[in-house]
């Protein structure tokens, strides 16, 4: 009797699927989720498309233990897992682990949401009114969805339930369906033309990529939501990727207003029960619109019609731990495998996307004007050599005068510094000793809330020493340089009556926190916003009149291939927060190099010329996007083993006529989380694939087992 067999891929670092026998009476289809024995343990896995090895004797096959009550992984997702594994050179099982997590498989239990109650004679507040207004637009939302739609904290919702404003209501199997025609926007002629092109790209039901470039405040979101609406009309699903979890709260409100129902969210900040419910809703096709972080690419979409990557230039889309992939590039692949449209949206497109658009590989739409007649802000540089801050301070008198004038006129202002904490360095005034992390090649960052020293790479903390660890001098440790906490302290001294808020990942830990902060700013409960790159993306603060960049030179140095490009993008995005409505905007850049090309680009507002200049620098040497780059990161607990492994790789490197190899050299963070690190870079022309070269290279090299070699195709960070 012939035993039926199937190949099962397990979500562990195995590159191959394992063959198992199918018990009599069990019917398995590709993608089915099963439990199988692996050694002495039972593991979840997915029936894969690999052909089982018929030469393997039946006696060596173990039977499939059972089927999970979970949706099968669609063919498009299985092909996507295989593609990502091949491209990133990660084991297929490790990529599958991004899509198949055991805590998501169990069918979610019956759930309850909120409906309107009869509170009697209870006090109505503005926040409670927003909750009830949001409830009228939603179908039995849970606490998180209702709070996000109303722009309040979850505590407000729970308090309203205690007061009788809300009562539990059983939720049905179907989630509220977004209505593509619920609240069609009033688009300008330029926006309407762009929206028509995007709608047509979705209606064609075939793969294509469009770069949607528009100045900050031009209404890119409203335009690409018309493409989302077209996917919904065709009864297909839509995925919108965001670079920051904190942005999801504001986007949820906008999407709910447009479609009459909140989108399904997908990010690490969700509770396990919400993640499980959303996973199953996506697989059933019940969730039609998903807004999520990069991991949402691995959801089991039943019929994906459009993928939008908002702020496509953001380096946050690069996953660097585990499977190293770039969500922007993988979103394009996901769309191709699903015969879906891909839309890359940004005010400051990456050079990679811009070159693809210039070459005709991507369609290109440009929105040149702000929506509603708003003007772009005026940008100027403050030369810190001519107008330095007072001793021990960090704000130039030119900037403080502008802040005073803005506040006196009733406007809002923002101070931007892309550095968390109080001070980036603490040193001894007596001997110059600098306090560093014992696990990383990094200085410990001083914080005031809570007080102490923190490594932003490994999380190591320690108290500020009372005496110098090197020379023993008492009370000699001094903070050097500013972080946002120190800028907030200086602003408080200058303007004690000013209402301030700090927006950084240390202070804004969740989408609820971000929603509350945004609501306070829009409601004019805040005069001055002080923040890091968190405040650079996507926010719409209509009364923001002045943006001051405390250190515009930060990020320009360090030898990073993309340093200038990244600085120009970040500062342009920060500047774009000003003057988005009827209030004229002004931006001041504090700089010791006001004539630097990045500063001139921002002042002149000519990003296209900047991209052309960057391209001219990179093209002759085949640097990305005109060539391919791969990084090999060697790490070991012992520095000698790391050096030995790096040397072994160098000796086995491909010949110069095949590829250029740079290194080995210590990584900029030569010690990270207790491991010593060395780097090698491989560069080839664009028409040469790096993966076959890397595979042959690794097979030749005699790397010690105690060392680990991580591969990063298309690296973004060089640290």
XYZ file of C-alpha atoms in Angstrom:
719
model
C 0.000 0.000 0.000
C 1.400 3.406 -1.011
C 1.691 5.883 1.826
C 0.708 9.423 0.941
C 3.286 11.948 1.946
C 3.522 15.717 2.158
C 6.322 18.254 2.628
C 5.907 20.399 5.746
C 7.859 23.603 6.305
C 8.455 24.426 9.966
C 8.823 27.984 11.331
C 12.361 27.353 12.542
C 15.786 28.001 10.963
C 15.552 25.088 8.500
C 15.897 25.820 4.813
C 14.131 22.661 3.655
C 10.708 21.190 4.229
C 10.452 17.782 5.947
C 8.470 14.851 4.560
C 5.677 13.314 6.646
C 3.139 10.536 6.078
C -0.518 11.523 5.739
C -2.787 9.388 7.961
C -5.719 7.661 6.326
C -8.772 9.853 6.085
C -6.841 13.129 6.491
C -7.123 15.518 3.560
C -4.396 18.128 3.325
C -4.088 20.994 0.883
C -1.014 23.147 0.294
C -0.806 25.805 2.990
C -2.747 23.776 5.566
C -1.486 24.258 9.121
C -0.623 20.982 10.819
C 1.167 19.689 13.881
C 4.021 17.267 13.279
C 6.628 15.522 15.415
C 10.141 16.919 15.381
C 12.341 14.867 17.654
C 10.372 14.485 20.859
C 8.303 17.638 20.409
C 5.157 18.492 18.464
C 5.557 21.506 16.198
C 3.195 23.576 14.069
C 4.060 23.771 10.390
C 2.584 24.465 6.979
C 2.069 21.974 4.163
C 4.412 23.309 1.495
C 4.574 23.103 -2.265
C 7.824 21.111 -2.330
C 7.657 17.680 -3.938
C 8.202 14.963 -1.301
C 11.198 12.678 -1.723
C 9.644 9.443 -2.999
C 12.947 7.594 -2.555
C 12.747 7.990 1.219
C 11.636 4.635 2.712
C 8.139 4.626 4.222
C 9.487 3.363 7.543
C 11.421 6.568 8.024
C 8.344 8.755 7.687
C 6.583 9.999 10.778
C 2.857 10.718 10.433
C 1.247 14.147 10.572
C -0.155 14.377 14.099
C -3.156 16.564 13.345
C -4.644 19.583 11.597
C -4.893 22.979 13.259
C -8.157 24.893 13.273
C -6.454 27.740 11.457
C -6.722 29.207 7.956
C -4.419 27.757 5.313
C -1.634 30.018 4.084
C -2.569 31.274 0.592
C -0.413 30.383 -2.408
C 0.668 34.018 -2.833
C 1.986 34.095 0.737
C 3.817 30.775 0.303
C 5.501 32.064 -2.847
C 6.355 35.269 -0.999
C 8.039 33.333 1.826
C 10.109 31.379 -0.711
C 11.050 34.582 -2.577
C 12.111 36.472 0.564
C 14.201 33.509 1.718
C 15.957 33.211 -1.632
C 16.677 36.948 -1.820
C 17.792 37.514 1.772
C 19.599 34.142 1.995
C 17.698 33.397 5.209
C 16.434 29.854 5.874
C 12.916 29.428 4.530
C 11.648 28.284 7.903
C 12.966 31.456 9.531
C 11.018 33.525 7.004
C 7.928 31.369 7.562
C 8.190 32.247 11.267
C 7.330 35.834 10.290
C 3.998 34.594 8.926
C 3.219 31.616 11.142
C 3.207 32.148 14.895
C 1.730 29.514 17.171
C -0.076 32.034 19.393
C -2.110 33.227 16.380
C -3.339 29.869 15.158
C -6.131 29.115 17.599
C -9.489 30.389 16.389
C -10.323 33.519 18.401
C -13.071 33.174 20.992
C -16.361 34.981 20.745
C -15.703 38.639 21.331
C -17.562 41.630 22.682
C -17.417 45.301 21.812
C -19.190 48.430 23.022
C -22.656 49.797 22.272
C -24.349 52.944 23.555
C -25.894 52.688 27.011
C -28.316 54.848 29.009
C -26.215 56.691 31.572
C -29.028 58.764 33.083
C -28.045 62.126 34.471
C -24.289 61.866 33.975
C -21.860 64.692 33.158
C -20.991 64.973 29.471
C -17.463 66.114 28.630
C -15.786 66.907 25.317
C -13.841 63.625 25.356
C -16.968 61.627 26.147
C -18.772 63.358 23.301
C -16.000 62.344 20.897
C -16.282 58.734 22.073
C -20.045 58.665 21.483
C -19.612 60.315 18.076
C -17.023 57.716 17.102
C -19.260 54.920 18.419
C -22.035 56.052 16.085
C -19.699 55.447 13.131
C -18.395 52.038 14.273
C -19.942 48.624 14.756
C -19.398 47.392 18.341
C -15.726 48.418 18.502
C -13.463 47.132 21.215
C -11.798 49.457 23.699
C -8.641 50.008 21.655
C -10.467 50.718 18.368
C -12.969 53.070 20.021
C -10.280 54.985 21.903
C -8.177 55.410 18.779
C -11.124 56.511 16.651
C -12.113 59.105 19.271
C -8.571 60.242 20.006
C -8.809 59.490 23.730
C -7.097 57.079 26.083
C -8.452 53.611 26.781
C -9.067 54.763 30.357
C -11.698 57.244 29.148
C -13.588 54.414 27.420
C -13.462 52.190 30.503
C -14.640 55.052 32.726
C -17.597 55.656 30.396
C -18.521 51.988 30.689
C -18.437 52.269 34.481
C -20.694 55.322 34.247
C -23.218 53.558 31.994
C -22.452 55.446 28.777
C -21.307 52.158 27.189
C -22.569 48.589 27.519
C -20.988 45.342 26.243
C -22.358 44.015 22.953
C -21.644 40.658 21.362
C -19.691 41.011 18.129
C -20.614 38.894 15.137
C -18.270 36.923 12.889
C -18.089 39.779 10.393
C -16.093 42.917 11.112
C -17.474 46.310 10.019
C -16.842 46.679 6.297
C -15.276 49.926 5.103
C -17.450 51.758 2.579
C -15.413 53.091 -0.378
C -18.048 55.774 -1.031
C -18.723 56.770 2.583
C -17.144 60.237 2.473
C -15.530 60.970 -0.872
C -12.976 63.777 -0.500
C -13.073 67.145 -2.204
C -9.932 66.870 -4.339
C -8.165 69.640 -6.194
C -7.775 69.199 -9.967
C -4.165 68.070 -9.472
C -5.178 65.575 -6.797
C -8.144 64.313 -8.807
C -5.919 63.622 -11.812
C -3.467 61.687 -9.650
C -6.289 59.758 -7.970
C -7.685 58.735 -11.352
C -4.329 57.285 -12.379
C -4.077 55.306 -9.132
C -7.660 54.065 -9.318
C -7.038 52.838 -12.845
C -3.885 51.018 -11.741
C -5.915 49.089 -9.161
C -8.865 48.476 -11.513
C -6.512 46.885 -14.056
C -5.990 44.003 -11.579
C -2.403 43.581 -12.628
C 0.921 44.399 -11.035
C 2.444 47.829 -11.398
C 4.351 50.267 -9.185
C 3.634 53.980 -8.893
C 5.809 56.477 -7.056
C 3.509 59.136 -5.577
C 5.692 62.138 -4.822
C 4.174 65.235 -3.296
C 5.350 68.147 -1.214
C 4.471 67.967 2.482
C 0.821 68.877 2.952
C -0.111 68.137 -0.678
C -2.720 65.534 0.276
C -0.909 62.347 -0.724
C -2.915 60.355 1.819
C -6.263 61.474 0.401
C -5.034 60.605 -3.090
C -3.792 57.101 -2.349
C -6.928 56.387 -0.313
C -8.794 56.632 -3.618
C -6.734 53.662 -4.810
C -7.675 51.873 -1.589
C -11.337 52.702 -2.272
C -11.070 51.129 -5.728
C -9.667 47.919 -4.242
C -12.606 47.840 -1.827
C -15.072 48.330 -4.686
C -13.580 45.283 -6.354
C -14.064 43.308 -3.130
C -10.291 43.003 -2.711
C -8.125 43.819 0.294
C -5.796 46.756 0.818
C -2.630 47.070 2.911
C -1.157 50.406 3.988
C 2.296 50.239 5.598
C 3.468 52.927 8.029
C 7.055 53.375 9.243
C 6.113 54.228 12.839
C 3.607 52.487 15.099
C 2.878 55.839 16.756
C 1.371 57.136 13.505
C -1.341 54.476 13.483
C -3.631 56.373 15.872
C -3.874 59.496 13.722
C -4.186 57.445 10.536
C -6.930 55.292 12.046
C -9.020 58.382 12.674
C -8.492 59.646 9.120
C -9.253 56.283 7.549
C -12.368 55.798 9.680
C -13.650 59.212 8.612
C -13.053 58.367 4.941
C -14.522 54.834 4.934
C -16.937 54.864 7.875
C -15.119 52.037 9.648
C -11.778 51.776 11.383
C -9.117 49.747 9.573
C -7.649 46.563 10.969
C -4.373 47.340 12.719
C -1.236 45.205 12.737
C 1.769 46.099 14.863
C 3.623 44.893 17.932
C 1.711 47.204 20.249
C -1.525 45.203 19.931
C -2.589 42.747 22.610
C -2.216 39.031 21.773
C -5.993 38.562 21.573
C -6.408 41.471 19.162
C -3.545 40.219 17.006
C -5.093 36.750 16.847
C -8.524 38.115 15.930
C -7.043 40.370 13.252
C -4.946 37.537 11.816
C -8.025 35.347 11.327
C -10.114 38.236 9.986
C -7.477 38.978 7.334
C -7.270 35.309 6.348
C -11.069 35.057 5.983
C -11.174 38.208 3.895
C -13.359 39.854 6.541
C -10.756 42.547 7.159
C -10.653 44.520 3.967
C -8.315 47.346 4.959
C -5.175 46.742 7.033
C -2.879 49.467 8.367
C 0.307 48.121 9.824
C 4.026 48.000 10.356
C 6.392 46.095 8.068
C 5.409 42.703 9.544
C 1.926 43.127 8.033
C 3.463 42.010 4.725
C 3.375 38.450 6.060
C -0.353 38.372 6.859
C -2.409 35.722 4.985
C -4.375 38.061 2.716
C -7.147 36.255 0.877
C -7.133 38.647 -2.111
C -4.749 41.584 -1.955
C -5.562 44.363 -4.433
C -3.249 47.225 -3.459
C -0.192 47.748 -1.247
C 0.677 51.287 -0.164
C 4.029 52.134 1.436
C 3.642 55.523 3.099
C 6.852 57.502 3.703
C 8.600 54.934 1.504
C 11.991 56.574 2.035
C 12.055 55.744 5.753
C 14.933 53.572 6.957
C 12.564 52.175 9.631
C 11.231 49.873 6.911
C 14.494 47.933 7.052
C 14.404 44.905 9.358
C 17.953 44.317 10.597
C 17.516 41.627 13.263
C 16.784 38.071 12.219
C 15.658 38.033 8.579
C 17.167 41.210 7.115
C 14.647 42.570 4.617
C 13.490 45.972 3.413
C 9.706 46.243 3.669
C 9.498 48.767 0.823
C 11.193 46.414 -1.620
C 9.366 43.350 -0.321
C 6.042 45.219 -0.612
C 6.699 45.538 -4.334
C 7.348 41.785 -4.509
C 4.215 41.050 -2.459
C 2.146 43.110 -4.877
C 3.697 41.408 -7.922
C 2.905 37.932 -6.603
C -0.708 38.989 -5.891
C -1.267 40.799 -9.217
C -1.854 43.932 -7.177
C -0.938 47.590 -7.525
C 1.931 48.971 -5.432
C 2.044 52.645 -4.436
C 5.141 54.214 -2.869
C 4.298 57.586 -1.319
C 6.722 60.212 -0.049
C 7.526 63.907 -0.069
C 11.198 62.938 -0.184
C 11.513 59.746 -2.266
C 14.492 57.486 -1.777
C 17.122 57.638 -4.476
C 16.326 53.980 -5.245
C 12.675 54.732 -6.005
C 13.485 57.940 -7.858
C 15.937 56.141 -10.150
C 13.361 53.416 -10.820
C 10.857 56.114 -11.733
C 13.325 57.946 -13.960
C 14.153 54.710 -15.793
C 10.483 53.922 -16.417
C 10.321 50.872 -14.144
C 7.871 52.770 -11.931
C 5.140 55.187 -12.939
C 5.659 58.616 -11.374
C 3.013 61.065 -10.120
C 3.978 64.437 -8.637
C 1.847 66.735 -6.475
C 3.620 70.076 -6.561
C 1.300 72.226 -4.421
C -0.041 72.078 -0.904
C -3.737 71.347 -0.524
C -6.201 74.139 0.159
C -3.926 76.968 -0.892
C -1.464 76.577 1.979
C 2.047 77.759 1.173
C 5.291 75.914 1.787
C 7.239 77.300 4.758
C 10.090 79.741 4.344
C 13.370 78.049 5.315
C 16.507 79.834 6.495
C 19.736 78.819 8.203
C 21.129 80.304 11.403
C 24.932 80.394 11.169
C 26.021 79.320 14.637
C 29.487 80.726 13.990
C 27.989 84.209 13.742
C 25.081 83.791 16.178
C 26.199 81.250 18.809
C 24.061 80.272 21.797
C 25.020 81.641 25.209
C 27.651 79.642 27.047
C 26.207 76.356 28.299
C 23.062 76.738 26.169
C 22.053 75.361 22.768
C 19.484 77.758 21.301
C 20.802 80.708 19.304
C 19.422 84.151 20.187
C 18.028 84.293 16.632
C 15.949 81.186 17.320
C 14.857 82.267 20.802
C 13.739 85.652 19.418
C 11.699 83.845 16.742
C 10.172 81.606 19.406
C 9.229 84.615 21.514
C 7.627 86.387 18.548
C 5.686 83.289 17.503
C 4.343 82.671 21.001
C 3.461 86.327 21.479
C 1.464 86.143 18.251
C -0.509 83.133 19.481
C 1.208 80.570 17.242
C 2.584 77.159 18.021
C 6.275 76.281 17.688
C 8.345 73.132 17.438
C 11.951 72.388 18.357
C 13.483 69.353 16.681
C 16.576 67.455 17.811
C 17.095 63.884 16.695
C 18.661 62.792 19.959
C 16.839 61.221 22.889
C 17.609 61.762 26.553
C 19.290 64.641 28.344
C 22.875 64.436 27.063
C 24.611 61.988 24.705
C 27.847 61.893 26.695
C 28.949 62.126 30.303
C 32.637 62.821 31.022
C 34.910 63.725 33.877
C 35.922 67.382 33.981
C 39.133 66.397 35.793
C 40.586 63.639 33.588
C 38.301 63.460 30.537
C 37.051 59.899 31.234
C 33.912 59.105 29.206
C 31.317 56.677 30.541
C 30.731 53.927 27.990
C 28.523 50.851 27.832
C 30.243 47.642 28.994
C 28.416 45.672 26.287
C 28.610 48.047 23.311
C 30.939 50.488 21.616
C 28.732 53.373 22.680
C 28.559 56.158 25.207
C 25.880 55.938 27.848
C 23.167 58.557 27.367
C 22.182 60.641 30.361
C 18.460 60.782 31.138
C 16.548 62.863 33.635
C 13.240 60.942 33.562
C 14.017 58.507 35.016
C 17.419 59.737 36.125
C 20.395 57.609 35.146
C 22.617 56.502 32.292
C 21.227 54.290 29.512
C 22.604 52.458 26.482
C 20.183 52.888 23.592
C 21.557 49.765 21.901
C 21.430 47.020 24.532
C 19.372 48.639 27.302
C 22.162 48.592 29.942
C 21.460 51.100 32.731
C 23.452 52.436 35.651
C 23.334 55.350 38.040
C 25.432 58.452 37.519
C 28.580 57.860 39.607
C 29.344 60.321 42.387
C 33.088 60.041 41.680
C 34.957 59.461 38.426
C 35.509 55.716 37.822
C 38.936 56.536 36.375
C 40.544 59.232 38.543
C 38.249 59.233 41.585
C 37.481 62.954 41.395
C 34.306 63.809 43.312
C 31.295 65.411 41.588
C 33.292 65.810 38.383
C 30.967 64.014 35.939
C 29.359 66.479 33.549
C 26.748 66.025 30.800
C 28.064 67.029 27.379
C 25.851 68.032 24.484
C 22.061 68.244 24.296
C 19.237 65.728 24.028
C 15.575 66.655 23.825
C 15.228 66.603 27.621
C 17.944 69.236 27.919
C 16.336 71.374 25.203
C 13.035 71.135 27.072
C 14.842 72.300 30.225
C 16.357 75.286 28.383
C 12.997 76.197 26.852
C 11.392 76.095 30.298
C 13.988 78.565 31.601
C 13.405 80.908 28.657
C 9.619 80.674 28.580
C 8.359 79.476 31.974
C 4.705 80.079 31.088
C 4.879 78.125 27.849
C 2.956 74.827 27.751
C 5.343 72.155 26.475
C 5.242 68.542 25.370
C 8.149 66.213 24.590
C 7.537 63.734 21.765
C 10.205 61.036 21.756
C 10.041 57.268 22.022
C 11.027 57.529 25.704
C 7.903 59.599 26.425
C 5.481 58.373 23.728
C 5.417 54.612 24.223
C 2.192 53.598 22.442
C -0.305 54.696 19.774
C -2.617 55.759 22.624
C 0.091 58.063 23.975
C 0.673 59.471 20.492
C -3.061 60.046 19.948
C -3.352 61.874 23.255
C -0.331 64.054 22.424
C -1.649 64.879 18.945
C -5.072 65.731 20.345
C -3.531 68.077 22.931
C -1.544 69.847 20.210
C -4.496 70.224 17.834
C -6.730 71.429 20.699
C -4.163 74.145 21.466
C -3.316 72.758 24.889
C 0.363 72.928 23.879
C 2.460 75.919 22.829
C 5.806 74.239 22.155
C 6.484 70.742 20.808
C 9.959 69.331 21.462
C 10.821 66.052 19.803
C 12.959 63.628 17.873
C 12.341 62.066 14.460
C 8.983 60.845 15.785
C 7.545 64.287 15.032
C 8.931 64.387 11.487
C 6.460 62.081 9.757
C 2.824 62.383 8.879
C 1.567 64.652 11.649
C -0.839 67.457 10.775
C -0.727 70.325 13.271
C -2.700 73.153 11.598
C -1.532 75.967 13.901
C 2.180 75.179 13.829
C 3.915 78.360 12.664
C 7.590 77.887 13.539
C 9.953 74.921 13.392
C 13.421 75.269 14.859
C 16.021 72.583 14.165
C 18.482 72.635 17.056
C 21.305 70.746 15.292
C 20.806 70.539 11.541
C 24.352 69.179 11.115
C 23.602 66.040 13.123
C 23.786 63.027 10.804
C 25.850 64.642 8.045
C 29.095 62.967 9.083
C 30.162 59.418 9.833
C 30.957 57.926 6.447
C 27.468 56.500 5.849
C 26.697 56.076 2.149
C 23.268 57.655 2.616
C 24.133 60.246 5.292
C 23.451 63.312 3.152
C 20.327 61.812 1.589
C 18.922 60.774 4.947
C 19.610 64.189 6.504
C 17.961 66.008 3.616
C 14.886 63.762 3.859
C 14.560 64.049 7.628
C 15.007 67.820 7.774
C 12.649 68.368 4.835
C 10.000 66.257 6.575
C 10.459 68.184 9.833
C 10.214 71.487 7.982
C 7.034 70.248 6.339
C 5.190 70.262 9.666
C 5.036 74.084 9.540
C 2.410 76.169 7.773
C 0.150 73.301 6.737
C -3.118 75.241 7.073
C -3.861 78.959 7.074
C -0.940 79.874 9.350
C 2.220 80.899 7.421
C 5.150 78.650 8.248
C 8.775 79.444 9.012
C 11.708 77.074 9.539
C 15.079 77.927 11.092
C 18.027 75.529 10.824
C 20.836 75.961 13.368
C 24.035 74.954 11.587
C 27.790 75.400 11.653
C 27.814 74.644 7.905
C 24.997 76.716 6.367
C 26.555 76.345 2.896
C 26.551 72.527 2.996
C 24.710 71.035 -0.018
C 22.023 69.620 2.262
C 21.356 73.056 3.796
C 21.262 74.672 0.355
C 18.842 71.989 -0.845
C 16.469 72.704 2.017
C 16.676 76.473 1.677
C 16.235 76.365 -2.111
C 13.585 73.647 -1.937
C 15.133 71.715 -4.826
C 15.164 68.064 -3.801
C 15.204 66.907 -7.409
C 18.519 68.670 -8.003
C 19.882 67.159 -4.797
C 18.943 63.672 -6.003
C 20.658 64.310 -9.320
C 23.824 65.384 -7.506
C 23.696 62.296 -5.251
C 23.198 60.065 -8.283
C 26.197 61.623 -10.002
C 28.348 60.777 -6.971
C 27.223 57.153 -6.681
C 26.870 56.010 -10.274
C 30.592 55.904 -11.263
C 31.487 53.546 -8.406
C 28.436 51.289 -8.803
C 27.126 52.305 -5.405
C 23.405 51.692 -4.743
C 21.095 52.157 -6.488
C 23.515 51.805 -9.429
C 25.070 48.637 -8.055
C 24.349 45.893 -5.580
C 25.712 45.740 -2.061
C 25.791 43.020 0.562
C 27.242 43.090 4.056
C 28.751 40.178 5.957
C 28.754 40.837 9.692
C 31.031 38.515 11.645
C 30.407 38.348 15.388
C 31.697 36.315 18.311
C 31.829 36.534 22.084
C 35.645 36.593 21.841
C 37.419 39.273 19.806
C 40.139 36.852 18.673
C 37.577 34.439 17.241
C 35.869 37.314 15.449
C 39.212 38.335 13.906
C 39.995 34.745 12.895
C 36.609 34.325 11.230
C 36.900 37.642 9.412
C 40.366 36.721 8.151
C 39.085 33.342 6.925
C 36.378 35.098 4.953
C 38.901 37.554 3.514
C 41.150 34.727 2.287
C 38.202 33.034 0.553
C 36.827 36.245 -0.968
C 35.751 36.203 -4.632
C 38.307 37.500 -7.161
C 38.254 41.208 -8.098
C 36.900 40.493 -11.587
C 33.810 38.912 -10.000
C 33.080 41.389 -7.200
C 34.737 44.068 -5.109
C 35.225 43.113 -1.456
C 35.926 45.788 1.147
C 37.271 44.766 4.553
C 37.385 43.100 6.909
C 37.305 45.961 9.370
C 35.843 46.498 12.810
C 32.228 47.608 12.577
C 31.559 51.150 13.839
C 29.891 49.396 16.760
C 32.726 46.909 17.161
C 31.146 45.623 20.360
C 27.364 45.298 20.404
C 25.337 43.506 23.071
C 28.485 41.739 24.240
C 29.577 40.438 20.824
C 32.651 41.602 18.910
C 31.811 42.526 15.325
C 33.733 42.741 12.041
C 32.311 43.732 8.661
C 32.989 42.939 5.025
C 31.162 44.542 2.113
C 30.637 42.997 -1.293
C 29.762 45.232 -4.230
C 28.789 44.288 -7.782
C 27.333 46.091 -10.789
C 23.538 46.250 -10.813
C 23.179 43.464 -13.395
C 25.100 40.952 -11.235
C 23.227 39.015 -8.532
C 25.106 38.875 -5.242
C 23.429 35.755 -3.813
C 25.269 33.110 -5.928
C 28.577 34.852 -5.244
C 27.886 34.919 -1.515
C 26.854 31.255 -1.389
C 30.042 30.138 -3.138
C 32.118 32.417 -0.914
C 30.649 31.032 2.319
C 31.173 27.446 1.136
C 34.894 28.136 0.544
C 35.530 29.913 3.835
C 36.620 27.952 6.903
C 34.793 29.972 9.556
C 35.150 28.858 13.208
C 31.950 27.392 14.630
C 32.074 29.825 17.548
C 31.622 32.753 15.152
C 28.388 33.802 13.485
C 28.134 35.299 10.006
C 25.028 37.382 9.309
C 24.205 38.466 5.768
C 22.469 41.723 4.964
C 21.478 42.138 1.317
C 21.003 45.817 0.413
C 22.175 47.145 3.803
C 20.772 50.467 4.968
C 22.758 50.888 8.175
C 26.531 50.556 8.223
C 26.881 50.462 12.007
